[in-house]
Amino acid sequence: MSDGDYDYLIKFLALGDSGVGKTSFLYQYTDGKFNSKFITTVGIDFREKRVIYRSTGSDGSSGKGQKIHMQLWDTAGQERFRSLTTAFFRDAMGFLLLFDLTNEQSFLNVRNWMSQLQIHAYCENPDVVLCGNKCDLADQRAVSEEEARELAEKYGIPYFETSAANGLNVNKVVDVLLDLVMKRMERCVDKSWIPDGTVRANGPLNPDSSENSDRNKCAC
Amino acid sequence: MPQAADMVNLDFLSNSEKERILEVLQRDEELRHADDQRVRKLKTDLQEVKRKGAKRGSGKYSQRICGRCLEPLSPLILFNSKCAVCSHDVCRNCRTILANGSWVCNVCDKESDVKKKTGEWFYDQNINRFSAAPGHDLVRLSLKRPLKKNETTGQVLLRNCEITPAPSSPVPQPRQKNKIPNKSTNSESAEKTSIQSGKTDTASGPVTPDPPRRKNRSDKSSPAGSSVSSLSVAVKADGDSDKSEAKTTPGVKPASSNPDLDVDRLFKKSIKRAPKPQECVSTLDLRDGFDHSETSMGNRSKSVPGLDVQEAEEEDEDIDSLVSLHKRTMASSSSSLHSSKSAMGSLMSVYSEAGDFDSVDVCGDVIFSLSYDEHTQSLQVFIKECHGLAYGDASRQLSNPYVKCYLLPDKSRQSKRKTSVKRNTINPVFKETLKYSISRTQLFTRSMLISVWHHGRFSRNAFLGEVEISLDSRDLDSPYEDCMVLMGKASSAVPSSPFAQYKGELVISLKYVTPKMPAEKIKGKKVATEEGELHVLIKEANNLMAVKLGGTSDSFVKGNLFPTKEKTSKRKTPVVKKNLNPHYDHTFVYKELALEQLKGMCLELTVWDREAMSSNEFLGGVRLSSGKGTVKMGKEEVEMDSVGEEVSLWEKMMQYPDSWAEGTLPLRSTMGKVKGK
């Protein structure tokens, strides 16, 4: 698993309150399995997975596949591990912020997690995807899709309802995050290498990038 | 502010929890290790691609050839043939079309590709975020706090775990670390992060240097890692300055400290915490050890207390001075490190590097084998024989051939090995083994240059041909005989690019400090307070070339700002001994500069290996400028041929006054200047 035959090492990190299903989510993503028993994560852990990434250009064409080795950091949601887990934020390129659709407090805490990210991540507006997990437990739902979507919009981040139990949107979420991070990478590198004005001189304007530029502005 | 790894107090964890986490960290370490290999390969490949495109920066070449493949450009392409990044004219075959329809040349494309694949883009931002922290005098702090940009929290934690040996007694001792004032504690901050903090001061007392940690360091860092901890010592011992803070702090932080912790500490303003005195002590121990080894090696690299004294004579290294220095060295060389044989050779190489030799039409081949001997940790080059060599002395139909090897990129005398000279033959049989003591991991980025020479007894030497074998893909375990056709000197045929050889990288930060408030202007006397200052923070260098025995270098960085205003434009860092990844953390300040002026200025930073008894050895350099126009250097107008990051960093500095622009710049292997028109 850890041989160097890949093009990119991409590091993501899952965060959110205790018991929202971060570990299960990642387990579902990497192994396609689910265990309903609750095992609290001790501090930190990570899982790995290889995927092929095809960038989608603005014209909808897809580039050649890139081999991605993903390192998915799992963090303990419990408060007592906080100082440890937040120290790992800075090493992640993208974040999966989970809350539990059946637990309103975990949703209210999303705000706190976002501000933790702003403080500890590698830049003030890292790529984040918000996940309302446990959407399979429809009868216990405590957070409506609208209010979750509203919050995500406020932060300018994508929102998905997921289920680590049946796998709904699990792959989708990681793919979306990967796409965001890869796009940001392109922007960062091209910006520092290609003098302004020449990048788009004769190419089609990327509507996507201008639209996102507000929140994706970064220090580089 | 980012929570520091050094604030992670893990005392609350139970032992089994600590073990779990340690296990995770170790898995992470494995992953990182594999990734390091991959990254190194990428960088080597990039170097290879750069070498192939010979034109870069300098050029005695016609405008009408492609800057990459050197084929003539089609006359149809009259405009729009310049790469937007490097400004070379490039033919269609050497272009890469970007997603948005524009294009760059394939070298620039590869360069940005490597930036992405290595994750550099990410680490750059990470570090920039830290250096952009407001309200701190970063210069002062970073003087003693090296920032290492791609070190992860996991790495730091793991290292700290390993510092602390496994708990010897299961009973954790009570601790009140946080309240202990500066000097008294020993392992305070180290243990703060440590996971296995069940044990305390008693177990690994302050005085004991811990082998596990040092080992760990060398594992993780590049080739020269093993000597990392040693050299910071020497610097400190030389009484190097840390004027900034409490005298209890070591002047230059040992390289083996935890940069992340330090970085993060910047943000906490909690500078109260003591730097680990533990390390001070252990470094002293180390130094003793090193002094011994130095004396046994001869006193060339012995540390001299007065740095200024040794910095006298490294200017303007032309051949003459090199030669005379060599002569001097040899005259007194009974104590020199060189075996007499190799010392004799040096004089000649000085000439051969300068191209002072006869050239002949190269022909013939060389038969050799390469193998690695694990037992002696050495690379063995077996030179068997040559066939059908050219006559070195054509008029007399005579050849006295010998074989000379370099383990590139090191072309210094330390890397040179020679066979004996065979008389009057063009089919010499040598059957000699030349050895290089080098760790196997270091070989990856090297290549072996085997050249054949005619030894002219009364005339000049003549070059008979050479072959270069890159070692990264060669199987060194099962030696097989290779017969390779000798080639002419590549370097003399093609104008060599200053980036052709990988010389390592220099990490620096630039900041333009705008003039002080007007209030101060009134108070000030006649000083031109309207003009600001340029701060150049020399942080560290990576993967420097080893030129000293034992595979290390004692390096320092010299700065020159052109056009020279006054004599004082020259700046130097202290020497960092025995380290190929030295942390200098030294700031050059250039005063009375207007922001406008900087556009037409050029900053040269060169890295040198300090040689006590002879001339210093050039290790690489960078030239920062806007990349356009010419500048006066000495008496000549010279083109500002900065490229890539050298330009972008300089511009970033001018664009954002009062904030740090940090960058990692590849070192040029030559600082050859192009005369302006």
PDB file of C-alpha atoms in Angstrom, chain A residues 2 4 6-9 11 42 44-46 48 69 71 73 80-81 83-84 86-88 90-93 118-124 185-186 188-189 193-195 199 202-204 218 220, chain B residues 1-3 8 10 12-13 17 20-21 24-25 27-28 31 34-35 38 84-85 98 100 102 104 111-113 115-117 121-123 125-126 129-130 151-154 157 260 264 645 648:
ATOM      1  CA  SER A   2       2.735   2.428   0.770  1.00  0.00           C
ATOM      2  CA  GLY A   4       5.558   5.174  -4.127  1.00  0.00           C
ATOM      3  CA  TYR A   6       1.315   7.264  -7.358  1.00  0.00           C
ATOM      4  CA  ASP A   7       1.291  10.813  -8.623  1.00  0.00           C
ATOM      5  CA  TYR A   8      -0.054  12.739  -5.688  1.00  0.00           C
ATOM      6  CA  LEU A   9      -0.219  12.252  -1.963  1.00  0.00           C
ATOM      7  CA  LYS A  11      -4.114  14.395   2.848  1.00  0.00           C
ATOM      8  CA  VAL A  42      -8.251   7.416  20.483  1.00  0.00           C
ATOM      9  CA  ILE A  44      -5.965  10.274  15.880  1.00  0.00           C
ATOM     10  CA  ASP A  45      -5.841   7.606  13.264  1.00  0.00           C
ATOM     11  CA  PHE A  46      -5.676   7.451   9.503  1.00  0.00           C
ATOM     12  CA  GLU A  48      -5.418   5.110   3.106  1.00  0.00           C
ATOM     13  CA  HIS A  69      -2.771   8.149  -2.767  1.00  0.00           C
ATOM     14  CA  GLN A  71      -4.255   9.662   3.482  1.00  0.00           C
ATOM     15  CA  TRP A  73      -6.902  11.366   8.925  1.00  0.00           C
ATOM     16  CA  ARG A  80     -10.378  15.749  25.818  1.00  0.00           C
ATOM     17  CA  PHE A  81      -8.371  15.052  22.685  1.00  0.00           C
ATOM     18  CA  SER A  83      -5.428  19.843  21.669  1.00  0.00           C
ATOM     19  CA  LEU A  84      -4.007  16.802  19.958  1.00  0.00           C
ATOM     20  CA  THR A  86      -6.302  20.341  16.184  1.00  0.00           C
ATOM     21  CA  ALA A  87      -2.535  20.131  15.933  1.00  0.00           C
ATOM     22  CA  PHE A  88      -3.079  17.842  12.962  1.00  0.00           C
ATOM     23  CA  ARG A  90      -2.389  22.108   9.598  1.00  0.00           C
ATOM     24  CA  ASP A  91      -1.145  19.072   7.728  1.00  0.00           C
ATOM     25  CA  ALA A  92      -4.345  18.411   5.849  1.00  0.00           C
ATOM     26  CA  MET A  93      -5.124  19.757   2.402  1.00  0.00           C
ATOM     27  CA  GLN A 118      -9.844  28.874  10.322  1.00  0.00           C
ATOM     28  CA  ILE A 119      -7.375  29.020  13.133  1.00  0.00           C
ATOM     29  CA  HIS A 120      -5.512  25.783  12.741  1.00  0.00           C
ATOM     30  CA  ALA A 121      -5.609  24.845   9.069  1.00  0.00           C
ATOM     31  CA  TYR A 122      -2.923  25.687   6.565  1.00  0.00           C
ATOM     32  CA  CYS A 123      -4.840  28.734   5.413  1.00  0.00           C
ATOM     33  CA  GLU A 124      -7.851  30.699   6.561  1.00  0.00           C
ATOM     34  CA  MET A 185      -3.483  23.260  -6.352  1.00  0.00           C
ATOM     35  CA  GLU A 186      -3.611  24.145 -10.027  1.00  0.00           C
ATOM     36  CA  CYS A 188      -1.729  28.051  -6.634  1.00  0.00           C
ATOM     37  CA  VAL A 189       0.996  26.673  -8.814  1.00  0.00           C
ATOM     38  CA  TRP A 193       4.590  30.409 -12.183  1.00  0.00           C
ATOM     39  CA  ILE A 194       2.771  32.085 -14.937  1.00  0.00           C
ATOM     40  CA  PRO A 195       2.744  35.834 -14.927  1.00  0.00           C
ATOM     41  CA  VAL A 199      -2.809  32.303 -18.205  1.00  0.00           C
ATOM     42  CA  ASN A 202      -6.056  32.959 -25.160  1.00  0.00           C
ATOM     43  CA  GLY A 203      -7.884  30.345 -23.238  1.00  0.00           C
ATOM     44  CA  PRO A 204     -11.530  30.306 -22.315  1.00  0.00           C
ATOM     45  CA  CYS A 218      -5.340  32.197  -0.560  1.00  0.00           C
ATOM     46  CA  CYS A 220      -0.024  32.130  -2.202  1.00  0.00           C
TER      47      CYS A 220
ATOM     48  CA  MET B   1      -3.494  31.337  16.436  1.00  0.00           C
ATOM     49  CA  PRO B   2      -2.615  27.863  15.398  1.00  0.00           C
ATOM     50  CA  GLN B   3      -2.348  25.611  18.275  1.00  0.00           C
ATOM     51  CA  VAL B   8      -0.130  19.369  23.106  1.00  0.00           C
ATOM     52  CA  LEU B  10      -0.489  14.404  26.386  1.00  0.00           C
ATOM     53  CA  PHE B  12      -3.795  13.062  30.254  1.00  0.00           C
ATOM     54  CA  LEU B  13      -3.530   9.973  28.083  1.00  0.00           C
ATOM     55  CA  GLU B  17      -3.746   5.306  24.582  1.00  0.00           C
ATOM     56  CA  ARG B  20      -2.182   3.430  20.169  1.00  0.00           C
ATOM     57  CA  ILE B  21      -1.244   6.891  19.045  1.00  0.00           C
ATOM     58  CA  VAL B  24      -0.530   5.515  14.253  1.00  0.00           C
ATOM     59  CA  LEU B  25       2.380   7.896  14.134  1.00  0.00           C
ATOM     60  CA  ARG B  27       2.436   4.106  10.293  1.00  0.00           C
ATOM     61  CA  ASP B  28       2.420   7.725   9.243  1.00  0.00           C
ATOM     62  CA  LEU B  31       3.991   6.496   4.570  1.00  0.00           C
ATOM     63  CA  ALA B  34       7.878   6.154   1.021  1.00  0.00           C
ATOM     64  CA  ASP B  35       6.714   9.534  -0.104  1.00  0.00           C
ATOM     65  CA  ARG B  38       8.950   9.494  -4.537  1.00  0.00           C
ATOM     66  CA  ALA B  84       5.339  32.754 -20.928  1.00  0.00           C
ATOM     67  CA  VAL B  85       7.339  31.627 -17.933  1.00  0.00           C
ATOM     68  CA  LEU B  98      -2.447  23.922 -20.785  1.00  0.00           C
ATOM     69  CA  ASN B 100      -7.026  26.816 -20.791  1.00  0.00           C
ATOM     70  CA  SER B 102      -2.342  28.701 -23.547  1.00  0.00           C
ATOM     71  CA  VAL B 104       4.329  26.853 -21.664  1.00  0.00           C
ATOM     72  CA  GLU B 111       8.603  22.330 -13.032  1.00  0.00           C
ATOM     73  CA  SER B 112       5.075  23.260 -12.085  1.00  0.00           C
ATOM     74  CA  ASP B 113       4.098  19.641 -12.271  1.00  0.00           C
ATOM     75  CA  LYS B 115       5.513  21.572  -7.499  1.00  0.00           C
ATOM     76  CA  LYS B 116       2.127  19.951  -7.485  1.00  0.00           C
ATOM     77  CA  LYS B 117       3.174  16.375  -7.173  1.00  0.00           C
ATOM     78  CA  TRP B 121       2.333  24.141  -3.214  1.00  0.00           C
ATOM     79  CA  PHE B 122       0.726  23.113   0.031  1.00  0.00           C
ATOM     80  CA  TYR B 123       3.749  23.387   2.263  1.00  0.00           C
ATOM     81  CA  GLN B 125       1.182  28.075   1.922  1.00  0.00           C
ATOM     82  CA  ASN B 126       1.482  26.423   5.241  1.00  0.00           C
ATOM     83  CA  ARG B 129       0.706  31.448   6.849  1.00  0.00           C
ATOM     84  CA  PHE B 130       3.060  31.245   9.745  1.00  0.00           C
ATOM     85  CA  GLU B 151       7.518  18.849   8.638  1.00  0.00           C
ATOM     86  CA  THR B 152       4.230  17.528   9.857  1.00  0.00           C
ATOM     87  CA  THR B 153       2.729  17.427  13.263  1.00  0.00           C
ATOM     88  CA  GLY B 154       2.881  13.668  13.186  1.00  0.00           C
ATOM     89  CA  LEU B 157       5.124  14.151  17.796  1.00  0.00           C
ATOM     90  CA  ASP B 260       7.323  22.977  14.302  1.00  0.00           C
ATOM     91  CA  ASP B 264       4.015  27.485  16.531  1.00  0.00           C
ATOM     92  CA  GLU B 645      11.140  31.606  -8.600  1.00  0.00           C
ATOM     93  CA  SER B 648       8.639  35.719  -8.612  1.00  0.00           C
TER      94      SER B 648
END
